[in-house]
Amino acid sequence: MVNVPKERKTYCSNRACRKHLPHKVTQYKSGKASNFAQGKRRYDSKQMGYGGQTKPVFHKKAKTTRKVVLRLECKKCKSKHHLTLKRTKHFELGTKKADTGHQY
């Protein structure tokens, strides 16, 4: 289980800053794939007509986890950069850790 705070003081490489400043942390999520990217256009034109599936379809999935990518946004200059973490099954952003043991 990885728990990351929603704010983190780290280096900003933008020309305006170039020092350690607080950054807002979010989890990176890839955008919707475009239908007009060159690879997609080529694939669609190859698939047209008769002849079935033309490219290999991947089935041998081996990994059970994905690498977590953080998106860091500088609070001063609003520039963004990514930070890759290790593989993990459970990832949380800014949640408080539950106290274990007996409570009075």
PDB file of N, CA and C in Angstrom, residues 25-102:
ATOM      1  N   VAL A  25      -0.031  17.370  -6.102  1.00  0.00           N
ATOM      2  CA  VAL A  25       0.179  16.013  -6.610  1.00  0.00           C
ATOM      3  C   VAL A  25      -1.151  15.394  -7.019  1.00  0.00           C
ATOM      4  N   THR A  26      -1.217  14.882  -8.259  1.00  0.00           N
ATOM      5  CA  THR A  26      -2.371  14.112  -8.726  1.00  0.00           C
ATOM      6  C   THR A  26      -1.839  12.868  -9.415  1.00  0.00           C
ATOM      7  N   GLN A  27      -2.711  11.897  -9.632  1.00  0.00           N
ATOM      8  CA  GLN A  27      -2.300  10.682 -10.338  1.00  0.00           C
ATOM      9  C   GLN A  27      -2.485  10.891 -11.827  1.00  0.00           C
ATOM     10  N   TYR A  28      -1.450  10.569 -12.609  1.00  0.00           N
ATOM     11  CA  TYR A  28      -1.513  10.734 -14.058  1.00  0.00           C
ATOM     12  C   TYR A  28      -2.446   9.705 -14.668  1.00  0.00           C
ATOM     13  N   LYS A  29      -3.248  10.149 -15.615  1.00  0.00           N
ATOM     14  CA  LYS A  29      -4.155   9.253 -16.339  1.00  0.00           C
ATOM     15  C   LYS A  29      -4.023   9.612 -17.807  1.00  0.00           C
ATOM     16  N   SER A  30      -3.802   8.616 -18.660  1.00  0.00           N
ATOM     17  CA  SER A  30      -3.626   8.906 -20.079  1.00  0.00           C
ATOM     18  C   SER A  30      -4.945   9.362 -20.680  1.00  0.00           C
ATOM     19  N   GLY A  31      -4.846  10.271 -21.633  1.00  0.00           N
ATOM     20  CA  GLY A  31      -6.041  10.834 -22.278  1.00  0.00           C
ATOM     21  C   GLY A  31      -6.671   9.854 -23.252  1.00  0.00           C
ATOM     22  N   LYS A  32      -7.825  10.264 -23.787  1.00  0.00           N
ATOM     23  CA  LYS A  32      -8.555   9.436 -24.750  1.00  0.00           C
ATOM     24  C   LYS A  32      -7.744   9.361 -26.048  1.00  0.00           C
ATOM     25  N   ALA A  33      -7.603   8.157 -26.603  1.00  0.00           N
ATOM     26  CA  ALA A  33      -6.825   7.979 -27.824  1.00  0.00           C
ATOM     27  C   ALA A  33      -7.537   8.635 -29.002  1.00  0.00           C
ATOM     28  N   SER A  34      -6.777   9.347 -29.816  1.00  0.00           N
ATOM     29  CA  SER A  34      -7.345  10.056 -30.961  1.00  0.00           C
ATOM     30  C   SER A  34      -7.539   9.104 -32.141  1.00  0.00           C
ATOM     31  N   ASN A  35      -8.638   9.291 -32.874  1.00  0.00           N
ATOM     32  CA  ASN A  35      -8.877   8.486 -34.074  1.00  0.00           C
ATOM     33  C   ASN A  35      -8.051   8.969 -35.254  1.00  0.00           C
ATOM     34  N   PHE A  36      -7.408  10.127 -35.123  1.00  0.00           N
ATOM     35  CA  PHE A  36      -6.693  10.707 -36.249  1.00  0.00           C
ATOM     36  C   PHE A  36      -5.185  10.617 -36.090  1.00  0.00           C
ATOM     37  N   ALA A  37      -4.697   9.891 -35.076  1.00  0.00           N
ATOM     38  CA  ALA A  37      -3.260   9.651 -34.960  1.00  0.00           C
ATOM     39  C   ALA A  37      -2.830   8.737 -36.109  1.00  0.00           C
ATOM     40  N   GLN A  38      -1.576   8.892 -36.566  1.00  0.00           N
ATOM     41  CA  GLN A  38      -1.122   8.159 -37.751  1.00  0.00           C
ATOM     42  C   GLN A  38      -1.236   6.648 -37.589  1.00  0.00           C
ATOM     43  N   GLY A  39      -0.876   6.121 -36.424  1.00  0.00           N
ATOM     44  CA  GLY A  39      -0.943   4.676 -36.213  1.00  0.00           C
ATOM     45  C   GLY A  39      -2.362   4.142 -36.293  1.00  0.00           C
ATOM     46  N   LYS A  40      -3.321   4.884 -35.736  1.00  0.00           N
ATOM     47  CA  LYS A  40      -4.728   4.480 -35.756  1.00  0.00           C
ATOM     48  C   LYS A  40      -5.285   4.533 -37.173  1.00  0.00           C
ATOM     49  N   ARG A  41      -4.910   5.576 -37.940  1.00  0.00           N
ATOM     50  CA  ARG A  41      -5.371   5.669 -39.335  1.00  0.00           C
ATOM     51  C   ARG A  41      -4.821   4.517 -40.166  1.00  0.00           C
ATOM     52  N   ARG A  42      -3.534   4.195 -39.942  1.00  0.00           N
ATOM     53  CA  ARG A  42      -2.912   3.101 -40.693  1.00  0.00           C
ATOM     54  C   ARG A  42      -3.581   1.770 -40.340  1.00  0.00           C
ATOM     55  N   TYR A  43      -3.808   1.545 -39.040  1.00  0.00           N
ATOM     56  CA  TYR A  43      -4.443   0.308 -38.566  1.00  0.00           C
ATOM     57  C   TYR A  43      -5.845   0.154 -39.146  1.00  0.00           C
ATOM     58  N   ASP A  44      -6.625   1.232 -39.120  1.00  0.00           N
ATOM     59  CA  ASP A  44      -8.003   1.177 -39.627  1.00  0.00           C
ATOM     60  C   ASP A  44      -8.043   0.891 -41.120  1.00  0.00           C
ATOM     61  N   SER A  45      -7.116   1.504 -41.876  1.00  0.00           N
ATOM     62  CA  SER A  45      -7.120   1.264 -43.322  1.00  0.00           C
ATOM     63  C   SER A  45      -6.672  -0.161 -43.633  1.00  0.00           C
ATOM     64  N   LYS A  46      -5.785  -0.716 -42.811  1.00  0.00           N
ATOM     65  CA  LYS A  46      -5.317  -2.094 -43.012  1.00  0.00           C
ATOM     66  C   LYS A  46      -6.423  -3.089 -42.670  1.00  0.00           C
ATOM     67  N   GLN A  47      -7.266  -2.746 -41.681  1.00  0.00           N
ATOM     68  CA  GLN A  47      -8.353  -3.631 -41.248  1.00  0.00           C
ATOM     69  C   GLN A  47      -9.529  -3.642 -42.225  1.00  0.00           C
ATOM     70  N   MET A  48      -9.641  -2.627 -43.080  1.00  0.00           N
ATOM     71  CA  MET A  48     -10.796  -2.525 -43.972  1.00  0.00           C
ATOM     72  C   MET A  48     -10.861  -3.681 -44.966  1.00  0.00           C
ATOM     73  N   GLY A  49     -12.063  -4.037 -45.341  1.00  0.00           N
ATOM     74  CA  GLY A  49     -12.273  -5.064 -46.356  1.00  0.00           C
ATOM     75  C   GLY A  49     -12.193  -6.470 -45.776  1.00  0.00           C
ATOM     76  N   TYR A  50     -11.996  -7.453 -46.648  1.00  0.00           N
ATOM     77  CA  TYR A  50     -11.941  -8.850 -46.229  1.00  0.00           C
ATOM     78  C   TYR A  50     -10.539  -9.200 -45.733  1.00  0.00           C
ATOM     79  N   GLY A  51     -10.438 -10.284 -44.981  1.00  0.00           N
ATOM     80  CA  GLY A  51      -9.125 -10.767 -44.585  1.00  0.00           C
ATOM     81  C   GLY A  51      -8.930 -10.886 -43.089  1.00  0.00           C
ATOM     82  N   GLY A  52      -9.932 -10.551 -42.305  1.00  0.00           N
ATOM     83  CA  GLY A  52      -9.842 -10.767 -40.861  1.00  0.00           C
ATOM     84  C   GLY A  52      -8.853  -9.847 -40.161  1.00  0.00           C
ATOM     85  N   GLN A  53      -8.422 -10.290 -38.977  1.00  0.00           N
ATOM     86  CA  GLN A  53      -7.496  -9.508 -38.160  1.00  0.00           C
ATOM     87  C   GLN A  53      -6.124  -9.487 -38.818  1.00  0.00           C
ATOM     88  N   THR A  54      -5.561  -8.295 -39.002  1.00  0.00           N
ATOM     89  CA  THR A  54      -4.299  -8.178 -39.740  1.00  0.00           C
ATOM     90  C   THR A  54      -3.082  -8.020 -38.841  1.00  0.00           C
ATOM     91  N   LYS A  55      -3.285  -7.557 -37.609  1.00  0.00           N
ATOM     92  CA  LYS A  55      -2.163  -7.347 -36.698  1.00  0.00           C
ATOM     93  C   LYS A  55      -2.307  -8.292 -35.511  1.00  0.00           C
ATOM     94  N   PRO A  56      -1.214  -8.627 -34.821  1.00  0.00           N
ATOM     95  CA  PRO A  56      -1.326  -9.527 -33.685  1.00  0.00           C
ATOM     96  C   PRO A  56      -2.120  -8.907 -32.537  1.00  0.00           C
ATOM     97  N   VAL A  57      -2.959  -9.718 -31.876  1.00  0.00           N
ATOM     98  CA  VAL A  57      -3.683  -9.279 -30.693  1.00  0.00           C
ATOM     99  C   VAL A  57      -2.998  -9.902 -29.493  1.00  0.00           C
ATOM    100  N   PHE A  58      -2.568  -9.068 -28.541  1.00  0.00           N
ATOM    101  CA  PHE A  58      -1.754  -9.520 -27.409  1.00  0.00           C
ATOM    102  C   PHE A  58      -2.627 -10.209 -26.357  1.00  0.00           C
ATOM    103  N   HIS A  59      -2.271 -11.441 -25.976  1.00  0.00           N
ATOM    104  CA  HIS A  59      -3.033 -12.205 -24.985  1.00  0.00           C
ATOM    105  C   HIS A  59      -2.202 -12.615 -23.773  1.00  0.00           C
ATOM    106  N   LYS A  60      -0.876 -12.681 -23.903  1.00  0.00           N
ATOM    107  CA  LYS A  60      -0.032 -13.232 -22.832  1.00  0.00           C
ATOM    108  C   LYS A  60       0.312 -12.177 -21.790  1.00  0.00           C
ATOM    109  N   LYS A  61      -0.681 -11.656 -21.106  1.00  0.00           N
ATOM    110  CA  LYS A  61      -0.459 -10.622 -20.095  1.00  0.00           C
ATOM    111  C   LYS A  61       0.209 -11.245 -18.872  1.00  0.00           C
ATOM    112  N   ALA A  62       1.360 -10.680 -18.462  1.00  0.00           N
ATOM    113  CA  ALA A  62       2.123 -11.272 -17.369  1.00  0.00           C
ATOM    114  C   ALA A  62       2.071 -10.434 -16.098  1.00  0.00           C
ATOM    115  N   LYS A  63       2.013  -9.119 -16.230  1.00  0.00           N
ATOM    116  CA  LYS A  63       2.073  -8.233 -15.067  1.00  0.00           C
ATOM    117  C   LYS A  63       0.700  -8.141 -14.388  1.00  0.00           C
ATOM    118  N   THR A  64       0.730  -8.052 -13.061  1.00  0.00           N
ATOM    119  CA  THR A  64      -0.519  -7.894 -12.302  1.00  0.00           C
ATOM    120  C   THR A  64      -0.651  -6.478 -11.750  1.00  0.00           C
ATOM    121  N   THR A  65       0.405  -5.677 -11.895  1.00  0.00           N
ATOM    122  CA  THR A  65       0.380  -4.311 -11.381  1.00  0.00           C
ATOM    123  C   THR A  65       0.802  -3.348 -12.474  1.00  0.00           C
ATOM    124  N   ARG A  66       0.581  -2.053 -12.232  1.00  0.00           N
ATOM    125  CA  ARG A  66       1.062  -1.022 -13.140  1.00  0.00           C
ATOM    126  C   ARG A  66       1.919  -0.052 -12.338  1.00  0.00           C
ATOM    127  N   LYS A  67       2.855   0.581 -13.006  1.00  0.00           N
ATOM    128  CA  LYS A  67       3.651   1.602 -12.341  1.00  0.00           C
ATOM    129  C   LYS A  67       2.775   2.828 -12.130  1.00  0.00           C
ATOM    130  N   VAL A  68       2.895   3.436 -10.951  1.00  0.00           N
ATOM    131  CA  VAL A  68       2.110   4.623 -10.638  1.00  0.00           C
ATOM    132  C   VAL A  68       2.887   5.845 -11.107  1.00  0.00           C
ATOM    133  N   VAL A  69       2.215   6.731 -11.847  1.00  0.00           N
ATOM    134  CA  VAL A  69       2.846   7.964 -12.309  1.00  0.00           C
ATOM    135  C   VAL A  69       2.155   9.140 -11.634  1.00  0.00           C
ATOM    136  N   LEU A  70       2.965   9.998 -10.970  1.00  0.00           N
ATOM    137  CA  LEU A  70       2.430  11.185 -10.326  1.00  0.00           C
ATOM    138  C   LEU A  70       2.600  12.379 -11.252  1.00  0.00           C
ATOM    139  N   ARG A  71       1.595  13.261 -11.262  1.00  0.00           N
ATOM    140  CA  ARG A  71       1.660  14.498 -12.035  1.00  0.00           C
ATOM    141  C   ARG A  71       1.832  15.626 -11.030  1.00  0.00           C
ATOM    142  N   LEU A  72       2.982  16.280 -11.088  1.00  0.00           N
ATOM    143  CA  LEU A  72       3.310  17.331 -10.129  1.00  0.00           C
ATOM    144  C   LEU A  72       3.137  18.692 -10.789  1.00  0.00           C
ATOM    145  N   GLU A  73       2.330  19.556 -10.162  1.00  0.00           N
ATOM    146  CA  GLU A  73       2.097  20.895 -10.702  1.00  0.00           C
ATOM    147  C   GLU A  73       2.616  21.932  -9.718  1.00  0.00           C
ATOM    148  N   CYS A  74       3.526  22.766 -10.178  1.00  0.00           N
ATOM    149  CA  CYS A  74       4.105  23.808  -9.329  1.00  0.00           C
ATOM    150  C   CYS A  74       3.025  24.816  -8.957  1.00  0.00           C
ATOM    151  N   LYS A  75       2.946  25.140  -7.676  1.00  0.00           N
ATOM    152  CA  LYS A  75       1.907  26.065  -7.225  1.00  0.00           C
ATOM    153  C   LYS A  75       2.229  27.509  -7.598  1.00  0.00           C
ATOM    154  N   LYS A  76       3.497  27.807  -7.889  1.00  0.00           N
ATOM    155  CA  LYS A  76       3.878  29.175  -8.232  1.00  0.00           C
ATOM    156  C   LYS A  76       3.704  29.437  -9.731  1.00  0.00           C
ATOM    157  N   CYS A  77       4.343  28.606 -10.570  1.00  0.00           N
ATOM    158  CA  CYS A  77       4.355  28.888 -12.016  1.00  0.00           C
ATOM    159  C   CYS A  77       3.438  27.965 -12.820  1.00  0.00           C
ATOM    160  N   LYS A  78       2.774  27.015 -12.173  1.00  0.00           N
ATOM    161  CA  LYS A  78       1.802  26.099 -12.803  1.00  0.00           C
ATOM    162  C   LYS A  78       2.422  25.143 -13.824  1.00  0.00           C
ATOM    163  N   SER A  79       3.765  25.023 -13.862  1.00  0.00           N
ATOM    164  CA  SER A  79       4.381  24.064 -14.782  1.00  0.00           C
ATOM    165  C   SER A  79       4.224  22.661 -14.207  1.00  0.00           C
ATOM    166  N   LYS A  80       4.126  21.659 -15.088  1.00  0.00           N
ATOM    167  CA  LYS A  80       3.840  20.295 -14.664  1.00  0.00           C
ATOM    168  C   LYS A  80       4.954  19.360 -15.113  1.00  0.00           C
ATOM    169  N   HIS A  81       5.252  18.353 -14.275  1.00  0.00           N
ATOM    170  CA  HIS A  81       6.128  17.271 -14.707  1.00  0.00           C
ATOM    171  C   HIS A  81       5.694  15.972 -14.044  1.00  0.00           C
ATOM    172  N   HIS A  82       6.185  14.862 -14.568  1.00  0.00           N
ATOM    173  CA  HIS A  82       5.768  13.540 -14.100  1.00  0.00           C
ATOM    174  C   HIS A  82       6.856  12.901 -13.257  1.00  0.00           C
ATOM    175  N   LEU A  83       6.417  12.042 -12.330  1.00  0.00           N
ATOM    176  CA  LEU A  83       7.330  11.283 -11.484  1.00  0.00           C
ATOM    177  C   LEU A  83       6.805   9.861 -11.406  1.00  0.00           C
ATOM    178  N   THR A  84       7.612   8.900 -11.825  1.00  0.00           N
ATOM    179  CA  THR A  84       7.198   7.504 -11.823  1.00  0.00           C
ATOM    180  C   THR A  84       7.583   6.838 -10.513  1.00  0.00           C
ATOM    181  N   LEU A  85       6.614   6.145  -9.890  1.00  0.00           N
ATOM    182  CA  LEU A  85       6.873   5.380  -8.678  1.00  0.00           C
ATOM    183  C   LEU A  85       7.026   3.910  -9.042  1.00  0.00           C
ATOM    184  N   LYS A  86       7.327   3.074  -8.040  1.00  0.00           N
ATOM    185  CA  LYS A  86       7.451   1.640  -8.287  1.00  0.00           C
ATOM    186  C   LYS A  86       6.084   1.013  -8.507  1.00  0.00           C
ATOM    187  N   ARG A  87       6.088  -0.246  -8.886  1.00  0.00           N
ATOM    188  CA  ARG A  87       4.837  -0.980  -9.085  1.00  0.00           C
ATOM    189  C   ARG A  87       4.133  -1.208  -7.755  1.00  0.00           C
ATOM    190  N   THR A  88       2.813  -1.069  -7.757  1.00  0.00           N
ATOM    191  CA  THR A  88       2.051  -1.316  -6.540  1.00  0.00           C
ATOM    192  C   THR A  88       0.627  -1.714  -6.901  1.00  0.00           C
ATOM    193  N   LYS A  89       0.026  -2.546  -6.045  1.00  0.00           N
ATOM    194  CA  LYS A  89      -1.362  -2.940  -6.272  1.00  0.00           C
ATOM    195  C   LYS A  89      -2.323  -1.915  -5.695  1.00  0.00           C
ATOM    196  N   HIS A  90      -1.954  -1.324  -4.537  1.00  0.00           N
ATOM    197  CA  HIS A  90      -2.835  -0.360  -3.881  1.00  0.00           C
ATOM    198  C   HIS A  90      -2.136   0.989  -3.809  1.00  0.00           C
ATOM    199  N   PHE A  91      -2.801   2.012  -4.332  1.00  0.00           N
ATOM    200  CA  PHE A  91      -2.245   3.359  -4.321  1.00  0.00           C
ATOM    201  C   PHE A  91      -3.308   4.321  -3.799  1.00  0.00           C
ATOM    202  N   GLU A  92      -2.926   5.160  -2.828  1.00  0.00           N
ATOM    203  CA  GLU A  92      -3.850   6.144  -2.272  1.00  0.00           C
ATOM    204  C   GLU A  92      -3.201   7.514  -2.316  1.00  0.00           C
ATOM    205  N   LEU A  93      -4.020   8.518  -2.512  1.00  0.00           N
ATOM    206  CA  LEU A  93      -3.542   9.885  -2.593  1.00  0.00           C
ATOM    207  C   LEU A  93      -4.125  10.698  -1.445  1.00  0.00           C
ATOM    208  N   GLY A  94      -3.285  11.015  -0.465  1.00  0.00           N
ATOM    209  CA  GLY A  94      -3.667  11.921   0.607  1.00  0.00           C
ATOM    210  C   GLY A  94      -4.717  11.435   1.570  1.00  0.00           C
ATOM    211  N   THR A  95      -4.760  10.134   1.878  1.00  0.00           N
ATOM    212  CA  THR A  95      -5.711   9.648   2.879  1.00  0.00           C
ATOM    213  C   THR A  95      -4.984   9.455   4.199  1.00  0.00           C
ATOM    214  N   LYS A  96      -5.706   9.709   5.276  1.00  0.00           N
ATOM    215  CA  LYS A  96      -5.122   9.555   6.609  1.00  0.00           C
ATOM    216  C   LYS A  96      -5.015   8.079   6.951  1.00  0.00           C
ATOM    217  N   LYS A  97      -3.904   7.706   7.579  1.00  0.00           N
ATOM    218  CA  LYS A  97      -3.699   6.324   7.996  1.00  0.00           C
ATOM    219  C   LYS A  97      -4.572   6.037   9.218  1.00  0.00           C
ATOM    220  N   ALA A  98      -5.321   4.940   9.173  1.00  0.00           N
ATOM    221  CA  ALA A  98      -6.188   4.579  10.294  1.00  0.00           C
ATOM    222  C   ALA A  98      -5.331   4.135  11.476  1.00  0.00           C
ATOM    223  N   ASP A  99      -5.663   4.612  12.669  1.00  0.00           N
ATOM    224  CA  ASP A  99      -4.933   4.226  13.865  1.00  0.00           C
ATOM    225  C   ASP A  99      -5.234   2.774  14.201  1.00  0.00           C
ATOM    226  N   THR A 100      -4.181   1.999  14.416  1.00  0.00           N
ATOM    227  CA  THR A 100      -4.369   0.590  14.772  1.00  0.00           C
ATOM    228  C   THR A 100      -4.295   0.443  16.279  1.00  0.00           C
ATOM    229  N   GLY A 101      -4.838  -0.646  16.782  1.00  0.00           N
ATOM    230  CA  GLY A 101      -4.791  -0.888  18.208  1.00  0.00           C
ATOM    231  C   GLY A 101      -6.068  -0.421  18.900  1.00  0.00           C
ATOM    232  N   HIS A 102      -6.033  -0.473  20.217  1.00  0.00           N
ATOM    233  CA  HIS A 102      -7.215  -0.163  21.036  1.00  0.00           C
ATOM    234  C   HIS A 102      -7.388   1.355  21.194  1.00  0.00           C
TER     235      HIS A 102
END
